[in-house]
Amino acid sequence: MSRIIGIDLGTTNSCAAVVEGPEQKVKLIPYRGGEYTIPSIYAVDDKGNELIGHDAKRQWQLNPRNTIYGSKRLMGREYDPNVVQQINNYFVYEISEQPNTNEVLVAVGGKRYGLPQIASKILQKIRDVASDYLQAPIYRAVVTVPAYFNDRQRQAVKEAGQVIGLEVVRIINEPTAAALAFGVGRGIEREMVAIFDLGGGTFDISLIEIRDRVFEVKATGGDIFLGGVDFDNRIIDWVLEEFAARNPGVDLRQDPIAMQRIKDLAERSRIDLSDRKECAFNIPFITMTPAGQPLDVDLRLTRDILEARTADLIARTIETCVRVCQDAQLHPSQIDHVLLVGGMTRMPAVQRAVTDFFGKQPSKQVNPDEAVAIGAAMFAFSLEDDSNLKVQLLDVIPMAIGIEDARGQMYEIFKRNEPVPNVKTLSFTTSQDDQADLQMRIFQGDSQVARTNELLGEFTFSGIRLGRAGEVRVEVAFNLSQDGILSMSAKDRDTGVEMKTTVKLSSVRR
Ligand code: AMP
């Protein structure tokens, strides 16, 4: 029978798991060579062949322009020149804007793709491996996303599934999945768990109360622009400064292959420094002088340098922990267990900061790289008809959703950390005689000024009954699904007649 699998679609690596066998055990799905994770990288080689995962990573130093890495950061985002500039400082693939829709496009192998299409290639690879392993086709999956993903980003993940005919039956938050991996089957009476999730590209912190098989999120927060990539970038900056001091006038930023070699070694050295105090940072023949003389990078990177250069990034994670504890009205000492999720939590300085903040050692019960996929698979299994596992997730939205009022301020319809699913209705009265339509812009974010938040959609409800100003009342329903995705509808409050809805620029469904 075709199973629902659980997929952790990560910025750096992805991983899948499934519950199977007569004893209904969770298993991570192995890839070639027995590894459980696949790099979330898509590339096209010189001959036009598509490469995904390990094969793509293997050639990225030589072909960086056609290697799409870290693309989850751009998923479901509007094209924003600042963000693109930030990414272009370190990644060398071309990023452009789809005219009219504002969608971000990336170029690879001479073609442009939207981010859901890139994600669909990675999902396809995961699905192929999983169906080989299970000897059955896979049509359905539970996919995890950072808790701090907004509506548009969640919608983009659903679209990625649609591109390859994979139904994303539920989207669940990564920390919630990790809490499932920790808590299911342990008969917990009532415990408060903090999940600190620092991965390759994103950071999330969630406070979740576990009552046996009920997992209730009390508050969540995070930063979709904070992860291993940012730590690597700090090492890259250090290497470039040191290199420039030794070789005045030679700018390695202009050389994509040199940058890719530095980036690759930056990540490997950073991982080494989780176990050692220092390591060599050598790249022979990185470039040539104008006179044709080869130059090397020949440095020593220490844990002290790494920690000094990244202290502010770690401080940002702790600031978010403070806010989330305030939102949940909990003191850090009231947390029973701290779970570390995401490869970056192996960095000693991160572990120290978390231990100091919560005043206790993190739990060793979950594996930071595997917990999210395992939790996703458990949840997937709980949705199967023949499942003996029933879990209940009570999740929240990470950021407020609201409309722009006449003064450009954000009128919040759902506040941050309000539970999902959720429905709210608002009544509007016409402000002009014979007003035929009603327009509104929906935003998501925590700023008071609507425009500084993420625009989710521009709605027009038309066909309003004609009448004097203030006489006709329109009732708009805002429906938030369990996945944290918004849909909307409107009707005449007095006649009950549904309005026609047109949507421009939107992730929001009618
Ligand atoms: P994830 O998104 O959870 O797969 O996390 C991947 C990130 O964790 C990447 O930025 C890796 O460089 C980083 N990472 C993996 N192992 C370690 C380690 N031992 N020490 C520090 N960072 C690590």
XYZ file of C-alpha atoms and ligand atoms in Angstrom:
533
model
C 0.000 0.000 0.000
C 1.213 3.502 -0.723
C 2.332 5.103 2.508
C 2.387 8.764 3.480
C 6.011 9.647 4.077
C 7.439 12.425 6.251
C 9.832 14.851 4.578
C 12.140 17.370 6.216
C 12.863 19.750 3.334
C 15.884 21.599 4.702
C 17.905 24.559 3.487
C 21.100 22.538 3.416
C 19.981 18.917 3.594
C 16.719 17.063 3.269
C 15.710 13.836 4.906
C 12.695 11.490 4.742
C 11.263 8.858 7.037
C 8.364 6.459 7.158
C 6.616 4.232 9.662
C 6.588 0.664 8.386
C 6.661 -3.013 9.164
C 4.490 -5.137 11.411
C 5.908 -3.481 14.498
C 5.188 -0.049 12.986
C 8.617 1.448 13.595
C 9.873 4.756 12.270
C 12.685 4.365 9.765
C 14.800 6.984 8.075
C 14.993 6.330 4.370
C 18.596 5.610 3.352
C 20.171 7.040 0.235
C 22.946 5.599 -1.840
C 25.857 4.748 0.419
C 23.601 4.472 3.456
C 23.423 8.194 4.216
C 20.150 9.505 5.529
C 20.355 13.054 4.272
C 20.515 14.421 0.754
C 21.938 17.880 0.032
C 19.141 20.253 -1.016
C 21.025 21.234 -4.164
C 19.956 21.263 -7.794
C 22.410 21.713 -10.657
C 22.712 21.344 -14.402
C 26.060 20.217 -15.801
C 27.801 21.362 -19.013
C 26.036 18.686 -21.037
C 22.627 19.760 -19.803
C 22.159 16.841 -17.365
C 20.190 17.507 -14.188
C 22.015 16.715 -10.956
C 20.297 16.582 -7.591
C 21.645 16.043 -4.084
C 25.099 14.504 -3.683
C 25.819 14.618 -7.422
C 25.003 18.322 -7.524
C 27.143 19.041 -4.474
C 30.098 17.148 -5.913
C 30.419 19.497 -8.874
C 29.424 22.806 -7.273
C 32.984 24.093 -6.914
C 33.559 23.736 -10.639
C 30.171 24.890 -11.825
C 28.874 27.289 -9.171
C 26.777 29.416 -11.551
C 24.610 26.450 -12.425
C 24.291 25.078 -8.911
C 21.285 26.191 -6.891
C 22.063 26.000 -3.222
C 20.257 27.424 -0.183
C 17.213 28.206 -2.327
C 14.765 27.589 0.522
C 15.684 31.079 1.670
C 13.975 32.480 -1.393
C 10.911 30.189 -1.370
C 7.625 32.058 -1.370
C 9.298 35.436 -1.055
C 8.656 38.527 -3.079
C 11.614 39.682 -5.106
C 13.399 42.105 -2.816
C 16.572 43.769 -4.088
C 18.093 43.871 -0.576
C 17.610 40.178 0.011
C 18.895 39.343 -3.458
C 21.935 41.536 -2.921
C 22.617 39.792 0.360
C 22.399 36.392 -1.293
C 24.447 37.436 -4.290
C 27.328 38.386 -2.023
C 27.890 34.725 -1.378
C 25.993 32.687 -3.949
C 26.774 33.121 -7.561
C 23.698 31.830 -9.363
C 21.576 34.432 -11.111
C 18.437 35.661 -9.374
C 15.796 37.686 -11.222
C 12.236 38.894 -10.898
C 9.230 37.516 -12.729
C 7.559 40.584 -14.242
C 4.006 41.230 -12.925
C 4.007 38.651 -10.149
C 7.068 39.764 -8.204
C 8.086 36.115 -7.913
C 11.782 35.284 -7.510
C 13.348 33.281 -10.346
C 16.724 31.545 -10.390
C 18.693 30.690 -13.511
C 20.317 27.313 -14.046
C 21.389 25.573 -17.253
C 20.223 28.529 -19.339
C 16.623 28.410 -18.009
C 14.773 30.312 -15.313
C 12.776 28.560 -12.622
C 10.486 29.625 -9.813
C 11.499 28.398 -6.381
C 8.625 25.879 -6.084
C 9.980 24.236 -9.241
C 13.463 23.921 -7.735
C 11.994 22.509 -4.528
C 9.929 20.086 -6.619
C 13.130 18.672 -8.140
C 14.469 17.940 -4.673
C 11.135 16.491 -3.565
C 11.125 14.316 -6.680
C 14.545 12.924 -5.803
C 13.407 12.166 -2.259
C 10.273 10.528 -3.577
C 12.235 8.351 -6.048
C 14.567 7.120 -3.344
C 11.669 6.492 -0.973
C 9.663 4.565 -3.547
C 12.706 2.410 -4.426
C 13.180 1.710 -0.750
C 9.513 0.940 -0.081
C 8.972 -0.736 -3.438
C 5.768 1.265 -3.872
C 4.805 4.546 -5.507
C 4.505 7.568 -3.213
C 1.688 10.040 -3.773
C 1.366 11.724 -0.411
C 3.673 13.330 2.127
C 3.721 15.403 5.282
C 6.319 18.120 4.741
C 7.857 20.210 7.496
C 8.614 23.917 7.296
C 10.209 26.359 9.725
C 7.598 27.476 12.247
C 8.409 31.020 11.192
C 7.417 30.443 7.551
C 4.600 32.767 6.535
C 1.529 31.919 4.481
C 3.218 32.521 1.110
C 6.130 30.307 1.981
C 3.827 27.495 3.095
C 1.817 27.846 -0.079
C 5.047 27.586 -2.110
C 5.794 24.216 -0.483
C 2.327 22.952 -1.436
C 2.902 24.153 -4.996
C 6.245 22.353 -5.132
C 4.396 19.130 -4.364
C 1.738 19.879 -6.992
C 4.386 20.294 -9.707
C 5.268 16.588 -9.389
C 1.850 15.259 -8.370
C 2.845 14.765 -4.753
C 0.039 15.752 -2.421
C 1.356 17.612 0.589
C -1.369 16.334 2.912
C -0.207 18.451 5.798
C 2.457 20.999 6.447
C 3.742 20.856 9.995
C 6.270 23.017 11.746
C 9.783 21.663 12.184
C 9.912 22.200 15.973
C 6.518 20.539 16.372
C 7.805 17.540 14.412
C 10.872 17.369 16.653
C 8.621 17.474 19.733
C 6.695 14.491 18.330
C 9.938 12.557 17.857
C 10.745 13.308 21.482
C 7.374 12.814 23.113
C 5.352 10.152 21.297
C 5.115 6.917 23.237
C 6.662 8.224 26.436
C 3.394 8.644 28.294
C 4.257 12.186 29.355
C 1.665 13.545 31.756
C 2.402 17.236 31.294
C 5.761 18.728 30.332
C 6.887 21.975 28.784
C 9.516 21.538 26.100
C 11.558 24.188 24.298
C 12.714 23.271 20.818
C 15.686 25.325 19.707
C 16.116 24.668 15.994
C 19.095 26.236 14.216
C 19.650 24.751 10.788
C 21.487 25.647 7.631
C 19.335 28.654 6.828
C 16.659 29.271 9.421
C 16.155 29.563 13.148
C 13.053 28.631 15.130
C 12.244 28.424 18.786
C 8.963 26.938 19.965
C 7.589 26.254 23.408
C 5.369 23.197 23.326
C 3.371 21.591 26.089
C 3.174 17.810 25.769
C 0.257 16.003 27.421
C 0.636 12.378 26.351
C -0.367 12.558 22.657
C -1.449 16.181 22.625
C 1.210 18.640 21.478
C 0.165 22.200 22.134
C 2.344 25.036 20.880
C 2.325 27.854 23.430
C 4.441 30.308 21.445
C 6.787 30.334 18.532
C 9.314 32.701 17.041
C 12.251 32.690 14.727
C 14.186 34.170 11.879
C 14.057 32.785 8.370
C 17.352 34.523 7.666
C 19.542 33.057 10.356
C 21.392 29.781 10.020
C 24.637 28.027 9.150
C 24.929 29.989 5.909
C 25.277 33.221 7.913
C 27.996 31.696 10.076
C 29.809 30.567 6.914
C 29.527 34.066 5.505
C 31.317 35.466 8.551
C 34.202 33.054 7.928
C 34.223 34.017 4.256
C 34.462 37.703 5.225
C 37.370 36.881 7.553
C 39.192 34.917 4.809
C 38.682 37.745 2.301
C 39.988 40.341 4.767
C 43.046 38.262 5.653
C 43.725 37.486 2.016
C 43.353 41.126 0.963
C 45.753 42.210 3.743
C 48.378 39.819 2.379
C 47.657 40.419 -1.302
C 46.631 44.053 -1.761
C 44.596 44.757 -4.855
C 43.469 41.153 -5.480
C 39.667 40.875 -5.032
C 38.530 37.271 -4.797
C 34.845 38.294 -4.754
C 35.042 38.782 -8.503
C 35.980 35.130 -9.033
C 32.990 32.746 -8.623
C 35.088 29.579 -8.497
C 37.428 31.017 -5.856
C 34.388 32.126 -3.814
C 32.854 28.696 -4.066
C 36.065 27.024 -2.876
C 36.212 29.398 0.097
C 32.578 28.819 0.908
C 32.972 25.070 0.808
C 36.009 25.107 3.096
C 34.349 27.655 5.397
C 31.530 25.227 6.139
C 33.841 22.239 6.557
C 36.177 24.177 8.883
C 33.254 25.454 10.927
C 32.048 21.875 11.421
C 35.629 20.809 12.370
C 35.751 23.571 14.954
C 32.849 21.976 16.826
C 35.350 19.303 17.896
C 38.685 21.131 17.748
C 40.110 24.455 18.824
C 41.748 25.329 15.506
C 42.269 24.107 11.981
C 44.250 24.950 8.852
C 42.436 26.975 6.206
C 44.417 26.249 3.045
C 43.351 26.601 -0.558
C 46.245 26.225 -2.997
C 46.250 28.185 -6.289
C 43.119 30.123 -5.515
C 43.915 32.750 -8.148
C 46.684 34.360 -10.194
C 48.310 37.745 -9.893
C 48.059 39.947 -13.027
C 51.661 38.838 -13.678
C 50.549 35.214 -13.761
C 51.901 34.167 -10.402
C 49.680 31.696 -8.479
C 48.373 32.730 -5.054
C 47.248 30.482 -2.185
C 45.020 30.960 0.840
C 47.146 29.805 3.751
C 45.522 30.633 7.117
C 44.708 29.148 10.513
C 41.150 29.474 11.723
C 40.522 29.122 15.438
C 37.366 28.499 17.412
C 37.985 31.836 19.137
C 37.931 33.703 15.830
C 34.772 31.874 14.767
C 33.045 32.633 18.062
C 34.096 36.291 18.040
C 32.846 36.745 14.474
C 29.482 35.092 15.120
C 28.647 36.174 18.698
C 25.989 38.599 17.458
C 24.246 35.849 15.463
C 24.006 33.655 18.554
C 22.830 36.664 20.581
C 19.998 37.125 18.076
C 18.763 33.580 18.711
C 18.674 34.262 22.443
C 16.784 37.538 21.960
C 14.100 35.547 20.167
C 14.034 33.019 23.044
C 13.390 35.921 25.449
C 10.468 37.178 23.357
C 8.918 33.749 22.975
C 9.087 33.097 26.738
C 7.387 36.466 27.283
C 4.683 35.601 24.744
C 4.012 32.293 26.513
C 4.240 33.988 29.915
C 6.800 31.457 31.038
C 10.087 31.922 32.840
C 12.944 29.932 31.227
C 13.240 27.904 34.440
C 9.688 26.592 33.885
C 10.839 24.651 30.822
C 11.260 20.947 31.628
C 13.355 19.932 28.607
C 15.331 21.769 25.964
C 15.683 19.947 22.644
C 18.335 20.937 20.140
C 17.457 20.486 16.491
C 19.404 21.369 13.326
C 23.058 20.751 12.557
C 24.139 24.185 13.810
C 23.230 23.265 17.384
C 26.386 21.124 17.409
C 28.414 24.334 17.654
C 29.698 24.543 21.263
C 29.023 28.292 21.550
C 25.373 27.722 20.572
C 25.022 24.967 23.167
C 26.577 27.202 25.832
C 24.228 30.081 25.073
C 21.153 27.838 25.187
C 22.273 26.151 28.413
C 22.906 29.544 30.035
C 19.554 30.928 28.974
C 17.384 28.003 30.075
C 19.591 27.150 33.066
C 19.719 23.475 32.132
C 21.602 21.103 29.857
C 19.797 20.300 26.605
C 18.257 16.836 26.379
C 20.203 14.166 24.515
C 17.020 12.271 23.622
C 16.727 13.459 20.025
C 19.199 13.464 17.174
C 19.368 17.036 15.825
C 19.636 15.926 12.189
C 16.924 13.297 12.222
C 14.257 14.369 14.712
C 12.270 16.500 12.249
C 11.911 13.784 9.591
C 11.089 11.212 12.266
C 8.377 13.443 13.750
C 6.990 14.146 10.257
C 6.802 10.387 9.587
C 5.038 9.789 12.909
C 2.519 12.452 12.094
C 2.089 11.063 8.565
C 1.432 7.662 10.079
C -1.167 9.098 12.430
C -3.123 10.199 9.327
C -3.220 6.690 7.828
C -6.501 4.817 8.103
C -4.903 1.722 9.636
C -2.871 3.671 12.169
C -2.884 2.846 15.850
C -1.188 6.153 16.590
C -3.364 9.213 17.036
C -1.694 12.468 17.909
C -3.230 15.877 18.209
C -1.274 18.964 17.199
C -2.463 22.323 18.438
C -0.346 24.797 16.536
C -0.253 28.574 16.168
C 0.534 31.180 13.520
C 4.010 32.657 13.885
C 3.166 36.220 12.796
C 0.042 38.348 12.794
C -2.181 38.397 9.689
C -4.115 41.573 9.010
C -5.369 44.178 6.590
C -4.069 47.606 5.768
C -6.335 50.312 7.151
C -6.955 53.737 5.593
C -3.897 55.162 7.374
C -1.625 52.367 6.169
C -1.571 50.776 9.614
C -1.892 47.037 10.179
C -5.302 46.018 11.487
C -4.618 42.579 12.948
C -7.216 39.908 12.243
C -5.201 37.055 13.716
C -2.570 37.924 16.291
C 0.744 36.144 16.434
C 0.602 32.864 18.348
C -3.159 32.548 17.824
C -4.205 28.919 17.333
C -4.811 27.296 13.949
C -7.196 26.296 12.438
C -9.137 29.480 13.002
C -11.946 31.485 11.408
C -12.788 35.149 11.882
C -15.301 37.361 10.186
C -15.270 41.102 9.757
C -18.111 43.329 8.668
C -17.538 46.236 6.328
C -20.081 48.861 5.327
C -19.917 50.690 2.038
C -18.441 54.166 2.263
C -19.864 55.561 -0.996
C -23.266 55.535 -2.696
C -23.615 52.641 -5.169
C -20.243 51.252 -4.247
C -19.829 48.114 -6.380
C -16.685 46.645 -4.964
C -14.499 46.383 -1.905
C -10.737 46.094 -2.013
C -8.317 45.046 0.637
C -4.686 44.143 1.013
C -3.709 41.312 3.340
C -0.342 41.328 5.091
C 1.526 39.041 7.441
C 4.094 40.262 9.937
C 4.454 41.927 13.293
C 5.049 45.531 12.183
C 2.408 48.185 12.896
C 2.981 49.635 9.421
C 1.259 47.271 7.008
C 3.594 47.796 4.075
C 6.673 46.702 5.964
C 5.069 43.276 6.433
C 4.857 40.582 3.758
C 2.019 41.200 1.266
C -0.053 38.025 1.045
C -2.619 39.252 -1.444
C -4.743 42.031 -2.922
C -8.426 41.189 -2.926
C -11.378 42.682 -4.736
C -14.886 41.593 -3.785
C -17.226 42.730 -6.529
C -20.930 42.693 -7.305
C -21.952 44.479 -4.124
C -25.661 45.328 -4.056
C -26.134 48.967 -4.972
C -27.338 51.252 -2.206
C -26.636 54.369 -0.165
C -23.295 54.763 1.585
C -23.282 52.891 4.876
C -26.366 50.856 3.953
C -24.826 47.737 2.461
C -22.913 45.435 4.743
C -20.326 42.949 3.491
C -19.160 40.135 5.698
C -15.677 38.827 4.953
C -14.594 35.458 6.351
C -10.907 34.792 6.954
C -10.229 31.095 7.238
C -6.859 29.843 8.478
C -6.224 26.175 7.773
C -4.337 23.766 10.004
C -1.333 24.322 7.737
C -1.422 28.037 8.582
C -2.665 28.962 5.092
C -5.340 31.637 4.654
C -8.400 31.500 2.420
C -11.096 34.176 2.143
C -14.682 34.661 1.055
C -17.265 37.461 1.295
C -21.030 37.706 1.289
C -23.743 40.321 1.539
C -24.624 40.305 5.201
C -28.307 40.907 4.660
C -29.045 38.786 1.594
C -26.389 36.104 2.141
C -25.357 36.367 -1.527
C -21.684 35.389 -2.067
C -19.509 38.042 -3.734
C -17.251 37.447 -6.655
C -13.631 37.541 -5.532
C -10.638 38.403 -7.645
C -7.163 38.145 -6.320
C -4.070 39.856 -7.541
C -0.596 38.889 -6.401
C -1.613 36.305 -3.956
C -0.849 33.191 -2.052
C -4.262 33.410 -0.432
C -7.008 31.139 -1.726
C -10.639 31.889 -2.352
P 20.218 21.362 8.871
O 19.552 22.491 8.127
O 19.579 21.000 10.136
O 20.554 20.189 7.994
O 21.622 21.953 9.380
C 22.690 22.052 8.524
C 23.667 23.054 9.087
O 24.300 22.508 10.235
C 24.754 23.384 8.104
O 24.978 24.778 8.125
C 25.926 22.614 8.637
O 27.135 23.253 8.318
C 25.688 22.664 10.124
N 26.368 21.581 10.850
C 26.271 20.253 10.655
N 27.072 19.581 11.512
C 27.701 20.515 12.269
C 28.672 20.471 13.331
N 29.163 19.307 13.797
N 29.069 21.653 13.870
C 28.582 22.832 13.416
N 27.682 22.936 12.420
C 27.243 21.803 11.850
